[in-house]
PDB file of C-alpha atoms in Angstrom:
ATOM      1  CA  UNK A  30      11.210  -5.418  -3.307  1.00  0.00           C
ATOM      2  CA  UNK A  31      10.471  -6.860  -6.719  1.00  0.00           C
ATOM      3  CA  UNK A  32      12.435  -6.704  -9.936  1.00  0.00           C
ATOM      4  CA  UNK A  33       9.866  -5.105 -12.208  1.00  0.00           C
ATOM      5  CA  UNK A  34      11.182  -6.574 -15.471  1.00  0.00           C
ATOM      6  CA  UNK A  35      11.132 -10.070 -13.913  1.00  0.00           C
ATOM      7  CA  UNK A  36       7.575  -9.618 -12.677  1.00  0.00           C
ATOM      8  CA  UNK A  37       6.507  -8.362 -16.113  1.00  0.00           C
ATOM      9  CA  UNK A  38       8.150 -11.412 -17.704  1.00  0.00           C
ATOM     10  CA  UNK A  39       6.379 -13.766 -15.292  1.00  0.00           C
ATOM     11  CA  UNK A  40       3.029 -12.114 -15.984  1.00  0.00           C
ATOM     12  CA  UNK A  41       3.430 -12.015 -19.763  1.00  0.00           C
ATOM     13  CA  UNK A  42       4.532 -15.655 -19.879  1.00  0.00           C
ATOM     14  CA  UNK A  43       1.758 -16.976 -17.602  1.00  0.00           C
ATOM     15  CA  UNK A  44       4.214 -18.002 -14.902  1.00  0.00           C
ATOM     16  CA  UNK A  45       2.000 -16.154 -12.433  1.00  0.00           C
ATOM     17  CA  UNK A  46      -1.625 -15.212 -13.009  1.00  0.00           C
ATOM     18  CA  UNK A  47      -1.627 -11.605 -11.863  1.00  0.00           C
ATOM     19  CA  UNK A  48      -0.220  -8.875  -9.687  1.00  0.00           C
ATOM     20  CA  UNK A  49      -1.705  -5.895  -7.873  1.00  0.00           C
ATOM     21  CA  UNK A  50       0.647  -3.108  -6.805  1.00  0.00           C
ATOM     22  CA  UNK A  51       0.344   0.314  -5.255  1.00  0.00           C
ATOM     23  CA  UNK A  52       4.037   1.209  -5.258  1.00  0.00           C
ATOM     24  CA  UNK A  53       6.599   1.073  -8.035  1.00  0.00           C
ATOM     25  CA  UNK A  54      10.357   1.526  -7.920  1.00  0.00           C
ATOM     26  CA  UNK A  55      10.020   5.006  -9.409  1.00  0.00           C
ATOM     27  CA  UNK A  56       6.991   7.209  -8.961  1.00  0.00           C
ATOM     28  CA  UNK A  57       5.550   8.494 -11.086  1.00  0.00           C
ATOM     29  CA  UNK A  58       6.576   5.578 -13.289  1.00  0.00           C
ATOM     30  CA  UNK A  59       8.552   6.191 -16.437  1.00  0.00           C
ATOM     31  CA  UNK A  60       6.867   5.362 -19.731  1.00  0.00           C
ATOM     32  CA  UNK A  61       9.193   2.401 -20.278  1.00  0.00           C
ATOM     33  CA  UNK A  62       8.232   0.632 -17.032  1.00  0.00           C
ATOM     34  CA  UNK A  63       7.453  -2.931 -18.168  1.00  0.00           C
ATOM     35  CA  UNK A  64       4.647  -3.332 -15.658  1.00  0.00           C
ATOM     36  CA  UNK A  65       2.571  -0.655 -17.362  1.00  0.00           C
ATOM     37  CA  UNK A  66       1.947  -3.018 -20.280  1.00  0.00           C
ATOM     38  CA  UNK A  67       2.208  -6.394 -18.533  1.00  0.00           C
ATOM     39  CA  UNK A  68      -0.743  -8.791 -18.654  1.00  0.00           C
ATOM     40  CA  UNK A  69      -2.984  -8.886 -15.573  1.00  0.00           C
ATOM     41  CA  UNK A  70      -1.001  -6.227 -13.741  1.00  0.00           C
ATOM     42  CA  UNK A  71      -3.057  -3.753 -11.767  1.00  0.00           C
ATOM     43  CA  UNK A  72      -1.402  -0.639 -10.402  1.00  0.00           C
ATOM     44  CA  UNK A  73      -3.385   1.584  -8.078  1.00  0.00           C
ATOM     45  CA  UNK A  74      -2.592   5.183  -7.223  1.00  0.00           C
ATOM     46  CA  UNK A  75      -0.497   5.406  -4.082  1.00  0.00           C
ATOM     47  CA  UNK A  76      -3.110   7.338  -2.152  1.00  0.00           C
ATOM     48  CA  UNK A  77      -5.629   4.703  -1.129  1.00  0.00           C
ATOM     49  CA  UNK A  78      -5.378   5.952   2.458  1.00  0.00           C
ATOM     50  CA  UNK A  79      -6.537   9.408   1.449  1.00  0.00           C
ATOM     51  CA  UNK A  80     -10.233   8.615   1.254  1.00  0.00           C
ATOM     52  CA  UNK A  81     -12.559  10.313   3.709  1.00  0.00           C
ATOM     53  CA  UNK A  82     -13.421   6.915   5.192  1.00  0.00           C
ATOM     54  CA  UNK A  83      -9.758   6.007   5.738  1.00  0.00           C
ATOM     55  CA  UNK A  84      -8.922   9.354   7.347  1.00  0.00           C
ATOM     56  CA  UNK A  85     -12.017   9.159   9.562  1.00  0.00           C
ATOM     57  CA  UNK A  86     -11.102   5.646  10.692  1.00  0.00           C
ATOM     58  CA  UNK A  87      -7.504   6.744  11.349  1.00  0.00           C
ATOM     59  CA  UNK A  88      -8.583   9.714  13.483  1.00  0.00           C
ATOM     60  CA  UNK A  89     -10.972   7.485  15.446  1.00  0.00           C
ATOM     61  CA  UNK A  90      -8.122   5.044  16.175  1.00  0.00           C
ATOM     62  CA  UNK A  91      -5.836   7.908  17.243  1.00  0.00           C
ATOM     63  CA  UNK A  92      -8.566   9.157  19.584  1.00  0.00           C
ATOM     64  CA  UNK A  93      -9.058   5.654  21.053  1.00  0.00           C
ATOM     65  CA  UNK A  94      -5.299   5.238  21.602  1.00  0.00           C
ATOM     66  CA  UNK A  95      -4.889   8.606  23.347  1.00  0.00           C
ATOM     67  CA  UNK A  96      -7.990   8.072  25.496  1.00  0.00           C
ATOM     68  CA  UNK A  97      -6.828   4.599  26.558  1.00  0.00           C
ATOM     69  CA  UNK A  98      -3.367   5.931  27.404  1.00  0.00           C
ATOM     70  CA  UNK A  99      -4.771   8.768  29.510  1.00  0.00           C
ATOM     71  CA  UNK A 100      -7.012   6.290  31.339  1.00  0.00           C
ATOM     72  CA  UNK A 101      -3.988   4.129  32.190  1.00  0.00           C
ATOM     73  CA  UNK A 102      -4.880   1.359  29.738  1.00  0.00           C
ATOM     74  CA  UNK A 103      -2.546   1.874  26.778  1.00  0.00           C
ATOM     75  CA  UNK A 104      -3.166  -0.231  23.687  1.00  0.00           C
ATOM     76  CA  UNK A 105      -0.856  -1.102  20.815  1.00  0.00           C
ATOM     77  CA  UNK A 106       2.131  -0.988  23.179  1.00  0.00           C
ATOM     78  CA  UNK A 107       5.544  -1.879  21.790  1.00  0.00           C
ATOM     79  CA  UNK A 108       8.030  -3.588  24.081  1.00  0.00           C
ATOM     80  CA  UNK A 109      11.672  -4.518  23.710  1.00  0.00           C
TER      81      UNK A 109
END
C-alpha cells in the first residue's frame, strides 16, 4: 500500500520520475486525491482484465487446467 500524498510529493518534487497505478485507496477517487494532479502519474481504469483478449485468454487457461486435471496431470498445483 502506498501513501498517496507521499507519492504525489515524491512525483511533484522529482524524487521519483513517475508512477503508473490501476488501484487507488478510494475508488472512484475523490476530487482532492493528490495523485490526480501529480506530475508523471498515470492512473488506468481498474478494468484492464475486461478486454475480449484477456477474457479469451483466461477461459483458455481455465480449459487447459480442467483438461489437465481430468487427464491426471494437474498444473498450477498448490502444496502446503
